[in-house]
């Protein structure tokens, strides 16, 4: 116990790092599923179900629930994936056109699930 108290900050840093890594892994899995077939219609129930999973994942892992539940937060995500920097990173990770596809899928979700996003 004394050791744990003396090294509390180190232990917490390690634990937080592991949690962040796990969140990153789970996020990657969801985005890989979303961008697995860029030819699939973004309005399909399969794609919209994945977007719903991503949205729920964001809400569950957000430190500020009021932000993560808002339509403006979804719009911020859409804007982020539309920007050149995020677009190039996303396309290099998930394939050319992945960022545009994510934007379309998120936009469709936002426009068709407005009552859930307020």
Short mmCIF file of C-alpha atoms in Angstrom, two decimals, residues 47-115:
data_model
loop_
_atom_site.label_atom_id
_atom_site.label_comp_id
_atom_site.label_asym_id
_atom_site.label_seq_id
_atom_site.Cartn_x
_atom_site.Cartn_y
_atom_site.Cartn_z
CA UNK A 47 -23.97 1.89 -42.32
CA UNK A 48 -26.37 3.93 -40.21
CA UNK A 49 -26.21 1.27 -37.50
CA UNK A 50 -22.43 1.64 -37.43
CA UNK A 51 -22.74 5.44 -37.26
CA UNK A 52 -25.16 4.99 -34.34
CA UNK A 53 -22.56 2.76 -32.63
CA UNK A 54 -19.90 5.43 -33.16
CA UNK A 55 -22.21 8.12 -31.82
CA UNK A 56 -23.03 6.01 -28.75
CA UNK A 57 -19.34 5.27 -28.26
CA UNK A 58 -18.56 9.00 -28.32
CA UNK A 59 -21.30 9.67 -25.79
CA UNK A 60 -20.11 6.88 -23.47
CA UNK A 61 -16.50 8.03 -23.57
CA UNK A 62 -17.02 11.77 -23.49
CA UNK A 63 -16.04 13.74 -20.46
CA UNK A 64 -18.65 16.35 -21.31
CA UNK A 65 -21.97 14.61 -22.00
CA UNK A 66 -23.78 17.84 -22.87
CA UNK A 67 -21.35 18.41 -25.74
CA UNK A 68 -21.32 14.85 -27.03
CA UNK A 69 -25.11 14.65 -27.15
CA UNK A 70 -25.61 17.77 -29.19
CA UNK A 71 -26.21 18.20 -32.88
CA UNK A 72 -23.51 20.88 -32.87
CA UNK A 73 -20.98 18.25 -31.74
CA UNK A 74 -21.98 16.07 -34.70
CA UNK A 75 -21.51 19.10 -36.96
CA UNK A 76 -18.06 19.62 -35.44
CA UNK A 77 -17.17 16.02 -36.34
CA UNK A 78 -18.43 16.56 -39.88
CA UNK A 79 -16.33 19.72 -40.17
CA UNK A 80 -13.26 17.97 -38.75
CA UNK A 81 -13.47 15.12 -41.27
CA UNK A 82 -13.98 17.69 -44.04
CA UNK A 83 -10.75 19.52 -43.21
CA UNK A 84 -7.58 18.78 -45.17
CA UNK A 85 -5.46 17.63 -42.23
CA UNK A 86 -7.93 15.09 -40.81
CA UNK A 87 -8.97 14.08 -44.31
CA UNK A 88 -5.41 13.15 -45.28
CA UNK A 89 -4.86 11.21 -42.04
CA UNK A 90 -8.18 9.39 -42.34
CA UNK A 91 -7.68 8.55 -46.01
CA UNK A 92 -4.19 7.21 -45.35
CA UNK A 93 -5.50 5.04 -42.52
CA UNK A 94 -8.77 3.76 -44.00
CA UNK A 95 -8.33 4.29 -47.74
CA UNK A 96 -8.72 7.07 -50.27
CA UNK A 97 -12.15 8.66 -49.97
CA UNK A 98 -12.77 7.34 -46.44
CA UNK A 99 -13.03 10.80 -44.92
CA UNK A 100 -15.59 11.98 -47.48
CA UNK A 101 -17.55 8.78 -46.87
CA UNK A 102 -17.52 9.35 -43.10
CA UNK A 103 -18.76 12.91 -43.65
CA UNK A 104 -21.62 11.68 -45.84
CA UNK A 105 -22.56 8.94 -43.36
CA UNK A 106 -22.47 11.33 -40.40
CA UNK A 107 -24.39 14.01 -42.29
CA UNK A 108 -27.10 11.52 -43.28
CA UNK A 109 -27.34 10.35 -39.68
CA UNK A 110 -27.52 13.91 -38.38
CA UNK A 111 -30.24 14.91 -40.84
CA UNK A 112 -32.34 11.79 -40.25
CA UNK A 113 -31.98 11.40 -36.51
CA UNK A 114 -32.40 15.02 -35.44
CA UNK A 115 -34.52 14.26 -32.39
#
